[in-house]
Amino acid sequence: MVLAGIMAASPAGAADIKERNIKVGIGLSADHPQGQAVAKFAELVGQRSDGKIKVKLYAGGLLGNDVSMVSSLQGGTQEMTIPDTSTLVGIAGLKEFGLINLPFLFNSSSEADALLDGPFGRKLMAKLPEKGLIGLGFWENGFRQISNNRRPITKAEDIDGLKLRVIQNPLFIDTFKTLGANALPMPFPEVYTALETGTVDGQENPMATLVASKFYEVQKHTVVSNHIYSVWAFLMSKKFWDKLTPDEQQLLTEAANEATAFERQTIRAFDATALEEIKSKGVEVTILSDEETAKLRELTKPVSDKFVQEFGAEGAREMQAELEKIRAAKN
């Protein structure tokens, strides 16, 4: 999400900029587009603060998983992290973030950008400060696909009986249970080993994550299912934010806006080549027909209906109305 209404930054030499250190923890690898975007953010912040504000990336879960790092931000012991928005649903008062993950909600990334950068996304971000968090942007994770070692998935019924790692979130668990899978919630840093040892048959993540995390080394089959669109929240600790001068807040906000645009562009370019990349590694790729996708949408409708009530029916109506406006404007 690009935060509007920010005036151009003053030159660092004339601005009220102090020596600061910012730790950014992520669960993914440093070479994933998410890690690359943090590096871009660090570069921008370093340049504009004349090296006074130093941003350091801790990748691969070095500072913990999404849940523990969000808690560290709230406690003020870590400055930044970029969790999947589904992580925020477990925090009281932030359930509406879960609406983004309803199965088969979005038709395209451009729809998601328009929703998250618009009134609905701003409303979600406005809920964060009272929970000890500051939201600096929505970053794309992408449409999620299923990989596994048991069999190719060409129809909805092929998901039945698979042991699949899912995000530690009730919507994801219920979605796959409804499709007949044995859904096993697990922190992301543990997934590769679980696939390698056969603790789980498969997992579901965007294609860029499958490639960057080298899951192709321990998976035989992937299906382009686009079952859920996944988003990251670029977060800062409010305790840290409140220590910053207005000039520092402005500098970081502008750098975050640019890093958000960079991340979306980078991950989409990466995703565009990821399919061919995993094919070249020997993974069998299938693409669901429109008929099978429609079947999955119908099967998961009770999950959507349940979680609309769980996350907030009023918020869901606002989101749907906004999406309808976005779609009408495109036609």
Coordinates of C-alpha atoms in Angstrom, one line a residue:
M1 CA 0.0 0.0 0.0
V2 CA 1.4 3.4 -1.0
L3 CA 0.9 5.9 1.8
A4 CA -0.2 9.2 0.2
G5 CA 0.1 12.8 1.4
I6 CA 3.8 12.7 2.3
M7 CA 5.8 15.8 1.5
A8 CA 9.2 15.4 -0.2
A9 CA 11.9 14.6 2.3
S10 CA 14.4 17.1 3.4
P11 CA 18.1 16.5 2.6
A12 CA 19.4 14.1 5.3
G13 CA 22.0 16.7 6.4
A14 CA 19.3 19.3 7.1
A15 CA 16.8 16.8 8.6
D16 CA 16.5 15.6 12.1
I17 CA 18.0 12.2 11.5
K18 CA 19.7 10.2 14.3
E19 CA 21.8 7.0 14.4
R20 CA 19.4 4.1 14.3
N21 CA 19.6 0.3 13.8
I22 CA 16.6 -1.6 12.4
K23 CA 16.4 -5.4 12.4
V24 CA 14.1 -6.8 9.8
G25 CA 13.3 -10.5 10.3
I26 CA 11.7 -12.7 7.7
G27 CA 11.1 -16.5 7.4
L28 CA 12.1 -16.7 3.7
S29 CA 15.6 -16.7 2.2
A30 CA 17.5 -13.5 1.5
D31 CA 17.4 -14.1 -2.3
H32 CA 13.6 -14.5 -2.4
P33 CA 11.9 -11.3 -3.8
Q34 CA 10.8 -10.4 -0.3
G35 CA 14.4 -10.5 0.9
Q36 CA 15.5 -8.5 -2.2
A37 CA 12.9 -5.9 -1.4
V38 CA 14.2 -5.5 2.1
A39 CA 17.6 -5.0 0.6
K40 CA 16.2 -2.3 -1.6
F41 CA 14.5 -0.7 1.5
A42 CA 17.8 -0.8 3.3
E43 CA 19.6 0.8 0.4
L44 CA 17.1 3.6 0.1
V45 CA 17.1 4.3 3.9
G46 CA 20.9 4.2 4.0
Q47 CA 21.2 6.7 1.1
R48 CA 18.6 9.1 2.4
S49 CA 19.9 9.1 6.0
D50 CA 23.5 9.5 4.9
G51 CA 24.2 6.1 6.5
K52 CA 22.8 7.1 9.9
I53 CA 19.9 4.6 9.8
K54 CA 21.1 1.1 9.2
V55 CA 18.7 -1.6 8.2
K56 CA 19.9 -5.2 8.6
L57 CA 18.0 -8.3 7.2
Y58 CA 17.8 -11.5 9.2
A59 CA 16.4 -14.1 6.8
G60 CA 15.5 -17.8 7.0
G61 CA 13.7 -17.5 10.4
L62 CA 16.8 -16.4 12.3
L63 CA 14.7 -14.2 14.5
G64 CA 11.8 -16.6 14.8
N65 CA 8.6 -17.4 12.9
D66 CA 5.9 -14.9 11.8
V67 CA 4.0 -15.2 15.1
S68 CA 6.9 -14.8 17.4
M69 CA 8.4 -11.9 15.4
V70 CA 5.1 -10.0 15.4
S71 CA 5.1 -10.5 19.2
S72 CA 8.7 -9.1 19.3
L73 CA 7.5 -6.0 17.4
Q74 CA 4.7 -5.5 19.9
G75 CA 7.2 -5.8 22.7
G76 CA 9.7 -3.5 21.2
T77 CA 12.6 -6.0 21.0
Q78 CA 12.5 -6.1 17.2
E79 CA 12.0 -3.2 14.8
M80 CA 10.4 -4.8 11.6
T81 CA 9.0 -8.0 10.1
I82 CA 6.9 -8.9 7.1
P83 CA 4.4 -11.6 8.1
D84 CA 1.6 -13.1 6.0
T85 CA -1.5 -11.1 6.9
S86 CA -3.1 -14.3 8.1
T87 CA -0.8 -14.2 11.1
L88 CA -2.5 -11.0 12.3
V89 CA -5.9 -12.7 12.5
G90 CA -4.8 -14.3 15.8
I91 CA -4.4 -10.8 17.4
A92 CA -7.6 -9.5 19.0
G93 CA -9.2 -6.8 16.9
L94 CA -7.5 -7.7 13.7
K95 CA -9.7 -10.5 12.4
E96 CA -10.8 -8.5 9.3
F97 CA -7.3 -9.1 7.9
G98 CA -8.4 -12.7 7.3
L99 CA -10.9 -11.6 4.7
I100 CA -8.1 -11.1 2.2
N101 CA -7.5 -14.9 2.3
L102 CA -11.0 -16.1 1.5
P103 CA -10.7 -18.8 -1.2
F104 CA -10.9 -17.7 -4.8
L105 CA -11.5 -14.1 -3.8
F106 CA -9.4 -12.3 -6.4
N107 CA -9.2 -12.8 -10.2
S108 CA -5.9 -11.0 -10.6
S109 CA -3.0 -9.3 -8.8
S110 CA -4.1 -5.9 -10.1
E111 CA -7.5 -6.4 -8.4
A112 CA -5.7 -7.1 -5.1
D113 CA -3.5 -4.0 -5.5
A114 CA -6.5 -1.8 -6.1
L115 CA -8.3 -3.2 -3.0
L116 CA -5.3 -3.1 -0.7
D117 CA -4.1 0.4 -1.8
G118 CA -7.7 1.7 -1.6
P119 CA -10.1 2.5 1.3
F120 CA -10.4 -1.1 2.4
G121 CA -6.7 -1.6 2.8
R122 CA -6.3 1.8 4.5
K123 CA -9.0 0.8 7.0
L124 CA -7.1 -2.4 7.8
M125 CA -3.8 -0.6 8.4
A126 CA -5.6 1.9 10.6
K127 CA -6.3 -0.9 13.1
L128 CA -2.7 -1.8 13.7
P129 CA -1.3 1.1 15.9
E130 CA -3.6 0.2 18.9
K131 CA -2.1 -3.3 18.7
G132 CA 1.5 -2.0 18.9
L133 CA 2.2 -2.2 15.1
I134 CA 2.6 0.3 12.3
G135 CA 1.7 -0.8 8.7
L136 CA 4.0 0.5 6.0
G137 CA 2.6 -1.4 3.0
F138 CA 1.0 -4.5 1.6
W139 CA 3.5 -6.7 -0.2
E140 CA 2.5 -9.5 -2.6
N141 CA 3.1 -13.1 -1.8
G142 CA 0.8 -14.2 -4.6
F143 CA -1.6 -16.8 -5.7
R144 CA -1.0 -20.1 -3.8
Q145 CA -0.4 -23.4 -5.5
I146 CA -0.2 -27.0 -4.2
S147 CA 2.9 -29.2 -4.4
N148 CA 3.1 -32.8 -3.2
N149 CA 5.0 -36.1 -3.6
R150 CA 2.0 -38.5 -3.9
R151 CA 0.4 -37.8 -7.3
P152 CA -0.5 -35.2 -9.9
I153 CA -3.5 -33.1 -9.1
T154 CA -5.8 -32.8 -12.1
K155 CA -9.1 -32.7 -10.4
A156 CA -10.5 -31.6 -7.1
E157 CA -10.7 -35.2 -5.8
D158 CA -7.0 -35.7 -6.1
I159 CA -6.4 -33.5 -3.0
D160 CA -8.3 -36.0 -0.9
G161 CA -6.1 -37.8 1.6
L162 CA -2.9 -35.7 1.1
K163 CA -1.0 -34.6 4.2
L164 CA -0.4 -30.9 3.5
R165 CA 1.5 -28.4 5.5
V166 CA -0.6 -25.2 5.8
I167 CA -0.2 -21.8 7.5
Q168 CA -1.1 -21.8 11.2
N169 CA -4.5 -20.3 10.6
P170 CA -8.0 -21.8 10.9
L171 CA -9.1 -20.6 7.4
F172 CA -6.3 -22.5 5.7
I173 CA -6.8 -25.5 7.9
D174 CA -10.6 -25.6 7.2
T175 CA -10.1 -25.0 3.5
F176 CA -8.0 -28.1 3.0
K177 CA -9.9 -30.2 5.5
T178 CA -13.0 -29.4 3.4
L179 CA -11.2 -30.6 0.3
G180 CA -10.3 -33.9 2.1
A181 CA -6.7 -33.2 2.9
N182 CA -5.0 -33.8 6.3
A183 CA -4.1 -30.2 7.0
L184 CA -1.0 -29.9 9.3
P185 CA -0.2 -26.3 10.5
M186 CA 3.5 -25.7 10.7
P187 CA 5.9 -22.7 10.9
F188 CA 7.5 -22.0 7.5
P189 CA 11.1 -22.6 8.6
E190 CA 10.2 -26.2 9.3
V191 CA 8.6 -27.0 6.0
Y192 CA 11.6 -28.1 3.9
T193 CA 12.7 -30.7 6.4
A194 CA 9.1 -31.9 6.8
L195 CA 8.8 -32.5 3.0
E196 CA 12.2 -34.1 2.9
T197 CA 11.5 -36.6 5.6
G198 CA 7.9 -37.3 4.5
T199 CA 6.3 -35.9 7.6
V200 CA 4.0 -34.2 5.1
D201 CA 3.3 -35.1 1.5
G202 CA 3.1 -31.5 0.3
Q203 CA 2.5 -27.9 1.0
E204 CA 0.8 -24.8 -0.6
N205 CA 2.6 -21.6 -1.4
P206 CA 3.1 -19.2 -4.3
M207 CA 5.3 -20.5 -7.1
A208 CA 8.0 -17.9 -6.2
T209 CA 8.3 -19.4 -2.7
L210 CA 8.5 -22.9 -4.1
V211 CA 11.5 -22.0 -6.2
A212 CA 13.3 -19.7 -3.8
S213 CA 13.0 -22.2 -1.0
K214 CA 14.1 -25.1 -3.3
F215 CA 11.0 -27.2 -2.5
Y216 CA 11.5 -28.6 -6.0
E217 CA 14.3 -30.7 -4.5
V218 CA 11.8 -32.5 -2.3
Q219 CA 8.6 -32.4 -4.4
K220 CA 7.5 -34.2 -7.5
H221 CA 4.2 -32.6 -8.5
T222 CA 2.8 -29.1 -8.5
V223 CA -0.7 -27.9 -9.6
V224 CA -1.5 -24.3 -10.6
S225 CA -4.6 -24.0 -8.4
N226 CA -4.7 -20.3 -7.5
H227 CA -6.8 -21.3 -4.5
I228 CA -5.9 -18.4 -2.2
Y229 CA -4.2 -15.0 -2.7
S230 CA -1.6 -14.3 -0.1
V231 CA -0.4 -11.0 1.1
W232 CA 2.4 -9.8 3.5
A233 CA 2.2 -6.8 5.8
F234 CA 5.3 -4.6 6.0
L235 CA 5.3 -3.9 9.7
M236 CA 7.3 -1.8 12.2
S237 CA 7.1 -1.8 16.0
K238 CA 5.0 1.1 17.2
K239 CA 7.4 1.4 20.2
F240 CA 10.2 2.0 17.8
W241 CA 8.2 4.2 15.5
D242 CA 7.2 6.5 18.4
K243 CA 10.9 7.1 19.2
L244 CA 11.5 8.4 15.7
T245 CA 11.5 12.1 14.7
P246 CA 9.0 13.3 12.2
D247 CA 11.8 13.5 9.6
E248 CA 12.8 9.9 10.3
Q249 CA 9.2 8.7 10.0
Q250 CA 8.8 10.6 6.7
L251 CA 12.0 9.1 5.4
L252 CA 11.1 5.5 6.3
T253 CA 7.5 5.9 5.0
E254 CA 8.8 7.1 1.6
A255 CA 11.4 4.4 1.4
A256 CA 8.7 1.8 2.3
N257 CA 6.4 3.1 -0.5
E258 CA 9.3 2.6 -3.0
A259 CA 10.2 -0.8 -1.6
T260 CA 6.5 -1.9 -1.9
A261 CA 6.4 -1.0 -5.6
F262 CA 9.8 -2.7 -6.1
E263 CA 8.6 -5.9 -4.2
R264 CA 5.5 -6.2 -6.3
Q265 CA 7.3 -5.8 -9.6
T266 CA 10.1 -8.1 -8.5
I267 CA 7.9 -11.0 -7.3
R268 CA 5.7 -10.8 -10.4
A269 CA 8.7 -11.0 -12.6
F270 CA 10.1 -13.9 -10.5
D271 CA 6.7 -15.7 -10.6
A272 CA 6.5 -15.4 -14.3
T273 CA 9.6 -17.5 -14.8
A274 CA 9.1 -19.8 -11.8
L275 CA 6.8 -22.2 -13.6
E276 CA 9.4 -23.0 -16.2
E277 CA 12.1 -23.1 -13.6
I278 CA 10.4 -25.9 -11.6
K279 CA 9.6 -27.8 -14.8
S280 CA 13.3 -27.7 -15.6
K281 CA 14.1 -29.2 -12.2
G282 CA 11.9 -32.3 -13.0
V283 CA 8.7 -31.3 -11.2
E284 CA 5.5 -32.4 -13.0
V285 CA 3.2 -29.3 -13.4
T286 CA -0.5 -29.5 -14.0
I287 CA -3.0 -26.7 -14.5
L288 CA -6.6 -27.1 -13.4
S289 CA -9.3 -26.8 -15.9
D290 CA -12.0 -24.0 -15.5
E291 CA -14.5 -26.8 -14.6
E292 CA -12.3 -28.2 -11.8
T293 CA -11.6 -24.6 -10.5
A294 CA -15.3 -24.0 -10.4
K295 CA -15.7 -27.2 -8.5
L296 CA -13.1 -26.2 -5.9
R297 CA -14.8 -22.8 -5.6
E298 CA -18.1 -24.5 -4.9
L299 CA -16.6 -26.9 -2.5
T300 CA -14.9 -24.1 -0.5
K301 CA -18.0 -21.8 -0.5
P302 CA -19.1 -23.1 3.0
V303 CA -15.6 -22.2 4.3
S304 CA -15.9 -18.6 2.9
D305 CA -19.4 -18.3 4.4
K306 CA -18.2 -19.5 7.8
F307 CA -15.2 -17.1 7.9
V308 CA -17.1 -14.1 6.6
Q309 CA -19.1 -14.4 9.8
E310 CA -15.9 -15.1 11.8
F311 CA -13.9 -12.1 10.4
G312 CA -16.8 -9.7 10.1
A313 CA -19.8 -9.7 7.8
E314 CA -19.9 -5.9 7.6
G315 CA -16.2 -5.8 6.6
A316 CA -16.8 -8.5 4.0
R317 CA -19.7 -6.5 2.5
E318 CA -17.4 -3.4 2.3
M319 CA -14.7 -5.4 0.7
Q320 CA -17.0 -7.0 -1.8
A321 CA -18.6 -3.7 -2.8
E322 CA -15.1 -2.2 -3.3
L323 CA -14.1 -5.2 -5.5
E324 CA -17.3 -4.8 -7.6
K325 CA -16.3 -1.1 -8.1
I326 CA -12.8 -2.1 -9.1
R327 CA -14.1 -4.7 -11.6
A328 CA -16.7 -2.3 -13.1
A329 CA -14.0 0.3 -13.6
K330 CA -11.9 -2.2 -15.6
N331 CA -14.8 -3.0 -18.0

